[in-house]
mmCIF file of C-alpha atoms in Angstrom:
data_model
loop_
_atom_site.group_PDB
_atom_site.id
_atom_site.type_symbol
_atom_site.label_atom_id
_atom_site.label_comp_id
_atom_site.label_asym_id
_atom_site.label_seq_id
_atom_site.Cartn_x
_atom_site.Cartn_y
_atom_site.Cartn_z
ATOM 1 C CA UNK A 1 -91.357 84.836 178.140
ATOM 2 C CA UNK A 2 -87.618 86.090 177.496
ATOM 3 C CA UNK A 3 -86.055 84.419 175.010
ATOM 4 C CA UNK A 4 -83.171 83.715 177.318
ATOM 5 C CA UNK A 5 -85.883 81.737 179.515
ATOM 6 C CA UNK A 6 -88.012 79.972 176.377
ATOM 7 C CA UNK A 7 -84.432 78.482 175.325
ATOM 8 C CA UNK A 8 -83.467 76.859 178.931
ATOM 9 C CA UNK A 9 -87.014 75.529 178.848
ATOM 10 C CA UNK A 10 -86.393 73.852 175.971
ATOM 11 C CA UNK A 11 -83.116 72.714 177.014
ATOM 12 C CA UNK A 12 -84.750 70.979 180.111
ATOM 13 C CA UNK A 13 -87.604 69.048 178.364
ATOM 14 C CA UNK A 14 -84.947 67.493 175.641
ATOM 15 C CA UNK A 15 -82.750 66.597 178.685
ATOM 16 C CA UNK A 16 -85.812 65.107 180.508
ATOM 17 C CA UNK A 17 -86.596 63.097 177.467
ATOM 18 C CA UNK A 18 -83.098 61.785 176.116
ATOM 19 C CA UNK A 19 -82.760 59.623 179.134
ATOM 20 C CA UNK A 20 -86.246 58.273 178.544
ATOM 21 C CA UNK A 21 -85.768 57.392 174.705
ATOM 22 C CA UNK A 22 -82.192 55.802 175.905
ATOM 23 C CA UNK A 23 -84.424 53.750 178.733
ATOM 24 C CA UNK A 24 -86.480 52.191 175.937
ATOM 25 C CA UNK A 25 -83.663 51.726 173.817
ATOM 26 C CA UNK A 26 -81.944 49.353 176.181
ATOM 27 C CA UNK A 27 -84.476 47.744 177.488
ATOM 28 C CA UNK A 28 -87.296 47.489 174.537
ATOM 29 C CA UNK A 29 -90.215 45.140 174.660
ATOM 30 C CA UNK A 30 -90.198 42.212 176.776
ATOM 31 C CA UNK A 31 -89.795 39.091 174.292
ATOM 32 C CA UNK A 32 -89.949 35.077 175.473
ATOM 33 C CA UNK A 33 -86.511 33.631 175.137
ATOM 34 C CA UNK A 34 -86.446 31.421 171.557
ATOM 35 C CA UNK A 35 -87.226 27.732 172.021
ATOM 36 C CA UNK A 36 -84.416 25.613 171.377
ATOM 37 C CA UNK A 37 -84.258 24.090 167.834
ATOM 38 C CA UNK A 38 -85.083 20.093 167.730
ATOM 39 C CA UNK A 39 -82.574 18.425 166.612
ATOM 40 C CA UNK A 40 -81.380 17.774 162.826
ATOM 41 C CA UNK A 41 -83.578 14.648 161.799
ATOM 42 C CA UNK A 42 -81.453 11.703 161.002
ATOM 43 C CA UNK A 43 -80.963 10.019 157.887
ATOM 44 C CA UNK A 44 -82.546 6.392 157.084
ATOM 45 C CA UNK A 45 -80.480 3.957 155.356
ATOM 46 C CA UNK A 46 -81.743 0.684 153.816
ATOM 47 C CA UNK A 47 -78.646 -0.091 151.989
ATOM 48 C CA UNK A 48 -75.115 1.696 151.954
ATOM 49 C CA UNK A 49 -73.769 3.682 148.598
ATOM 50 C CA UNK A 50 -70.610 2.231 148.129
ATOM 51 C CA UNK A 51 -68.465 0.832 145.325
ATOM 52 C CA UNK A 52 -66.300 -1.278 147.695
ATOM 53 C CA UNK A 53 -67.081 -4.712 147.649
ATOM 54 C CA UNK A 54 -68.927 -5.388 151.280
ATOM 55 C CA UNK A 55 -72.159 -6.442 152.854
ATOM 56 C CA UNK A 56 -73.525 -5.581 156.394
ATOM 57 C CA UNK A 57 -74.622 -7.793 158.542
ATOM 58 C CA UNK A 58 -76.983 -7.121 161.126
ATOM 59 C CA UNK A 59 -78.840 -9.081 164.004
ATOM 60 C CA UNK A 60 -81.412 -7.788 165.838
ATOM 61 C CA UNK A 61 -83.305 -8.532 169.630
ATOM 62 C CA UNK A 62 -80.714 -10.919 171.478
ATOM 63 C CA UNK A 63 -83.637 -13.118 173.301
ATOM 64 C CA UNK A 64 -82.017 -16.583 171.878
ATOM 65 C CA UNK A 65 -78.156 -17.229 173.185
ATOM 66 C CA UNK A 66 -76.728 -19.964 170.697
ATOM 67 C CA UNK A 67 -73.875 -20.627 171.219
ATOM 68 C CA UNK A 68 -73.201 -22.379 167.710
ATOM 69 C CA UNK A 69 -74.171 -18.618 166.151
ATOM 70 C CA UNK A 70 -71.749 -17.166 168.584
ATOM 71 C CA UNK A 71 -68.681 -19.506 167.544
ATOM 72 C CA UNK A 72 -70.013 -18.759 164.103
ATOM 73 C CA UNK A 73 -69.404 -15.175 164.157
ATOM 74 C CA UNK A 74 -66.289 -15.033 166.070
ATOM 75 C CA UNK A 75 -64.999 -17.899 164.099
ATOM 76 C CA UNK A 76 -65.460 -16.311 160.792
ATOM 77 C CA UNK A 77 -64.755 -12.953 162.146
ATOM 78 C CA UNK A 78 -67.886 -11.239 161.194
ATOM 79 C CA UNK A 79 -68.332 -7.565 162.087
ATOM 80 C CA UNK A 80 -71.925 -7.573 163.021
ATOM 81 C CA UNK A 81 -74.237 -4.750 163.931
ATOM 82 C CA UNK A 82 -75.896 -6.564 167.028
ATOM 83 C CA UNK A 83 -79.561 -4.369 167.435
ATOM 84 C CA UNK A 84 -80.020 -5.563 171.031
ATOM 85 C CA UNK A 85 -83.216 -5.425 173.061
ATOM 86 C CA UNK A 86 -81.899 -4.030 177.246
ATOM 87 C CA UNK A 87 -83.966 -7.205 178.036
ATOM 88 C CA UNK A 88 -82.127 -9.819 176.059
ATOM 89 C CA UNK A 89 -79.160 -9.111 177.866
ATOM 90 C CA UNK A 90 -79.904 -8.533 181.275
ATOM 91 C CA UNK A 91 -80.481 -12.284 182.015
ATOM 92 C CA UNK A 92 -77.080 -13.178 180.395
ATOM 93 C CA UNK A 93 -74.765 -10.193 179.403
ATOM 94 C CA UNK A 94 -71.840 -12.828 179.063
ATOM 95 C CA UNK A 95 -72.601 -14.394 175.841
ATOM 96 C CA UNK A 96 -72.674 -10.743 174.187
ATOM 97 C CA UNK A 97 -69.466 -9.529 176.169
ATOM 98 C CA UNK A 98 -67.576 -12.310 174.800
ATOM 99 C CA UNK A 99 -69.028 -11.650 171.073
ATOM 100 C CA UNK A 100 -67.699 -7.782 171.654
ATOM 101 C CA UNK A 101 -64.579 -8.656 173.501
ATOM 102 C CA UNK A 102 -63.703 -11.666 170.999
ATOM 103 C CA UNK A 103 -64.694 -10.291 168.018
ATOM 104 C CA UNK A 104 -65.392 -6.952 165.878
ATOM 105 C CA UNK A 105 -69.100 -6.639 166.320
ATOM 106 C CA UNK A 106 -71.179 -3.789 167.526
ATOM 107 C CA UNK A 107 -73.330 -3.174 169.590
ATOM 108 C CA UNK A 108 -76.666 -0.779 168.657
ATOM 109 C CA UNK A 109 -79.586 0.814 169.358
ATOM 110 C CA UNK A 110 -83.111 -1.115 169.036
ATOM 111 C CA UNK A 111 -85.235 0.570 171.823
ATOM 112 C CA UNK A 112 -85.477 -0.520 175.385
ATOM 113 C CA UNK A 113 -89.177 -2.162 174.865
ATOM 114 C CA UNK A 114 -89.477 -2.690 171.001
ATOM 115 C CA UNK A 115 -92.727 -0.813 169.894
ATOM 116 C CA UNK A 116 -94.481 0.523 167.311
ATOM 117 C CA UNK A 117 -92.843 4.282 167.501
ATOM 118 C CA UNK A 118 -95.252 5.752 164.966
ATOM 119 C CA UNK A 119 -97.672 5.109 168.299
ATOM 120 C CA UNK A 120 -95.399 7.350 170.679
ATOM 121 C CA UNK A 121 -94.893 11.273 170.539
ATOM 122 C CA UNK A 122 -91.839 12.877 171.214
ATOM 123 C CA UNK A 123 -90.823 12.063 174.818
ATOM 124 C CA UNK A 124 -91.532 8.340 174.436
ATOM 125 C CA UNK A 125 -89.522 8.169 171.280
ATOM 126 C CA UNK A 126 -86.673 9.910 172.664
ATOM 127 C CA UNK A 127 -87.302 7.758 176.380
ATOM 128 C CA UNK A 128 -86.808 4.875 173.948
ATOM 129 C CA UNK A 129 -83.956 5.473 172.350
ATOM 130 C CA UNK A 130 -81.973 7.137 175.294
ATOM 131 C CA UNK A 131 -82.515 4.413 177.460
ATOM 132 C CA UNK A 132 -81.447 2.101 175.412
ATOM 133 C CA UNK A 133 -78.808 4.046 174.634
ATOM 134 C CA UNK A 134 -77.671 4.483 178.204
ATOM 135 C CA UNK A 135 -78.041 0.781 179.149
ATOM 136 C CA UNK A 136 -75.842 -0.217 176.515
ATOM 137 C CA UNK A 137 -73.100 2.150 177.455
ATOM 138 C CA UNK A 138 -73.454 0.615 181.180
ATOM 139 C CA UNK A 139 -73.444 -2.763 180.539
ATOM 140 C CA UNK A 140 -70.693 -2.820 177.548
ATOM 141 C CA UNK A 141 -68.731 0.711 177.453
ATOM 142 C CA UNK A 142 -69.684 1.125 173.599
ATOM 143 C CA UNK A 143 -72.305 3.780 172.827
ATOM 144 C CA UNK A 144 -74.529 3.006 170.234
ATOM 145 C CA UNK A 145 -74.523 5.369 167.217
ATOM 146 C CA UNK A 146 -77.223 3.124 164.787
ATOM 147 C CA UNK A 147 -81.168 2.625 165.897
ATOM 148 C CA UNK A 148 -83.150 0.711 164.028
ATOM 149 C CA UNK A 149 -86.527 0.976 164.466
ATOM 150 C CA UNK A 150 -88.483 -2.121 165.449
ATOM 151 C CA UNK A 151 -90.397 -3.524 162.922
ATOM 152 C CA UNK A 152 -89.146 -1.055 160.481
ATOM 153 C CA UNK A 153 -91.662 1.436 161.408
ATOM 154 C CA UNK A 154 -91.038 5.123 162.461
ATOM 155 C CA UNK A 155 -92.270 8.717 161.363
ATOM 156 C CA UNK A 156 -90.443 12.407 161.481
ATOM 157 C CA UNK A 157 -90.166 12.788 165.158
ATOM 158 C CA UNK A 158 -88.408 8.913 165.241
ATOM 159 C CA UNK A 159 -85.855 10.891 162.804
ATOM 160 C CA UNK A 160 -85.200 13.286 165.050
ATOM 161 C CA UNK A 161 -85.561 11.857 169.135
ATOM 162 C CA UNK A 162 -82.802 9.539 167.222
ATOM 163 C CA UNK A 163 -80.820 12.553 166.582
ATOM 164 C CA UNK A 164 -81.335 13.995 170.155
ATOM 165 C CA UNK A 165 -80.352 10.556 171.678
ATOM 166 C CA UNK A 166 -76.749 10.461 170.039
ATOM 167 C CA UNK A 167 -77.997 8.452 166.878
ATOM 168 C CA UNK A 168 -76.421 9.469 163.480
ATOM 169 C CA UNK A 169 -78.884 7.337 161.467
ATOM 170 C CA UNK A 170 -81.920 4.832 161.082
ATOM 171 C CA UNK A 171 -81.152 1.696 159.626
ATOM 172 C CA UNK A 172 -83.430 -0.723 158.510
ATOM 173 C CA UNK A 173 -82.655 -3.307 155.688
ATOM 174 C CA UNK A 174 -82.276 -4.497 152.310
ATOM 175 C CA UNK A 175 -82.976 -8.265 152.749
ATOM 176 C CA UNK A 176 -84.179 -9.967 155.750
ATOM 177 C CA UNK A 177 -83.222 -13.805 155.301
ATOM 178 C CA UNK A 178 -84.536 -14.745 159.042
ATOM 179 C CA UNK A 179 -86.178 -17.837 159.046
ATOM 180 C CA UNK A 180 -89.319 -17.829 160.779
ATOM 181 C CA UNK A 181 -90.943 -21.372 161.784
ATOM 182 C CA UNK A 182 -90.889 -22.987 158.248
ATOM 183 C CA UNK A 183 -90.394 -21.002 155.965
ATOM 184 C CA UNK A 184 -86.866 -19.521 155.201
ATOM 185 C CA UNK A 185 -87.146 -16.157 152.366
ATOM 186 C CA UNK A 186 -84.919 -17.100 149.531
ATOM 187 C CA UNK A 187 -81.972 -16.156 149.164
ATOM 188 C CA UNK A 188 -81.061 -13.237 146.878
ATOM 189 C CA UNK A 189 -78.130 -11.916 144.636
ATOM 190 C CA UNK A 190 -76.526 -9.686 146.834
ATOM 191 C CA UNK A 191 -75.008 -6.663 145.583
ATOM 192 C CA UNK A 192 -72.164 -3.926 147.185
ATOM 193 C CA UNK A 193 -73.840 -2.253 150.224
ATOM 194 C CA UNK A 194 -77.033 -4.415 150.954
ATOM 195 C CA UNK A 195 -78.120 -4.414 154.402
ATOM 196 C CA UNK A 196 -78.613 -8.376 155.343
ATOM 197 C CA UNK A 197 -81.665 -8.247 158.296
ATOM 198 C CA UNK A 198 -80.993 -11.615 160.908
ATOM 199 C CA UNK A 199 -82.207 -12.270 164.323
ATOM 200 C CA UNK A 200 -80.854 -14.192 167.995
ATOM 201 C CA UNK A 201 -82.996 -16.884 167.279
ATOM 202 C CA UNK A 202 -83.237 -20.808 167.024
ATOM 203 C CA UNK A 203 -82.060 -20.201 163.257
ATOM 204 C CA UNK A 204 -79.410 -17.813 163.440
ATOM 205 C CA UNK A 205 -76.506 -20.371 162.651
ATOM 206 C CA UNK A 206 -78.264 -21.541 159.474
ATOM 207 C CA UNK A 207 -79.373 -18.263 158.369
ATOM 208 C CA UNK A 208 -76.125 -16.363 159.283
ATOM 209 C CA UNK A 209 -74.033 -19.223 157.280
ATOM 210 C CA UNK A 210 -76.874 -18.911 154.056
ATOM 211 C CA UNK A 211 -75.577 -14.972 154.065
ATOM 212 C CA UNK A 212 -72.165 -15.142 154.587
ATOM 213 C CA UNK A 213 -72.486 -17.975 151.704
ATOM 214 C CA UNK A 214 -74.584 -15.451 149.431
ATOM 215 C CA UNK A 215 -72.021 -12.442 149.937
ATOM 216 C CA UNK A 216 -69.085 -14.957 149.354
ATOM 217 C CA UNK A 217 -71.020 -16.205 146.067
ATOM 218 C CA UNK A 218 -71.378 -12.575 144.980
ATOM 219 C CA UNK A 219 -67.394 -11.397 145.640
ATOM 220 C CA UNK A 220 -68.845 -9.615 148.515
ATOM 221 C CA UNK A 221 -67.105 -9.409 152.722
ATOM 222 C CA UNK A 222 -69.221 -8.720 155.626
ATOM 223 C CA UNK A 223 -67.926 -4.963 156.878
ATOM 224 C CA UNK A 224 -68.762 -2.523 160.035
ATOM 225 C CA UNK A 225 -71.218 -1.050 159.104
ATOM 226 C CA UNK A 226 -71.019 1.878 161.614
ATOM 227 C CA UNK A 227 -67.916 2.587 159.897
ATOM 228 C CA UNK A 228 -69.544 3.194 156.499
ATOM 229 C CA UNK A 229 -72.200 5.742 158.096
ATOM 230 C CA UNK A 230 -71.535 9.161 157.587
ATOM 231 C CA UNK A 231 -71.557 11.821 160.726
#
């Protein structure tokens, strides 16, 4: 072949292969779009690091409406975290409106039907805590940004559906003084930061006035505690 002849071959196979290389290039392998990341797991907070001289209060279900409690708390001006159960509420939203509207409690996240959580994978978890989460918003206009988890109980996915459903922490307790039936817990030596456990039962008045008398005794004020939470 003349040279002239052997170089325009060459010529035409590098042009017929540049535009293939550049093909691949841009389009490469086909590759499955990442999965979204689950959210950052929340932290859990039995008590609240803090030098300032506070308590937190905190009631949790909202089946018993006492009125007594209620006059207590707005009375003494208690900001309570209120853990409220959909279903306490939807028989009688008024006695929790006028706790919100008269006073400087909170409302927060407990779950819509109270179970064990460890028990339920991700989507129930994060039904759970959503629902709740919306139902509050409906009925009262204040998002919740605490859950507790009933009973205490939860596992690495509650840590995280709470994150995904607007939470920016667990919180369970330090002390519960609830009285159940008979017997009443005894009353401790609170210190800065403890996380007092009540609930909307028959007892609330006498166990709410037993804490607010142990934080007094101790040079300790019931604070928000949503306010002392982190982001």
């Amino acid at each position: 072949m003349p040279r002239l002849s052997l170089r325009h071959a060459v010529r035409a196979a590098l042009a017929a292969a540049v535009p293939l290389a550049l093909l691949g290039a841009v389009t490469g392998p086909a590759h499955a779009a990442p999965r979204a990341a689950w959210p950052e797991p929340v932290p859990v907070v039995p008590r609240i690091d803090t030098t300032d001289p506070v308590v937190f209060i905190t009631i949790d279900d909202g089946w018993f409406h006492d009125p007594a409690a209620a006059k207590l708390l707005l009375d003494r001006r208690v900001p309570a975290s209120l853990f409220l159960l959909p279903g306490a509420y939807s028989y009688d939203s008024g006695y929790f409106r006028d706790l919100l509207a008269g006073g400087p409690s909170r409302v927060e996240n407990h779950t819509v039907n109270h179970p064990d959580l460890t028990a339920l994978d991700a989507a129930g978890q994060t039904a759970e805590f959503c629902g709740a989460r919306d139902r509050h918003l409906a009925q009262f206009g204040d998002g919740p940004r605490l859950i507790r988890p009933p009973y205490g109980v939860y596992d690495a996915t509650t840590r995280t559906a709470a994150r995904a459903c607007g939470a920016k922490a667990l919180v369970t307790w330090t002390y519960d003084l609830t009285t159940w039936g008979q017997w009443s817990p005894p009353t401790p030596t609170l210190k800065a930061g403890d996380i007092i456990l009540l609930h909307f039962n028959e007892t609330l008045e006498d166990d709410l006035t037993r804490a607010l008398a142990a934080a007094e005794a101790a040079g300790l004020r019931p604070a928000p505690l949503r306010d002392y939470v982190p982001e």
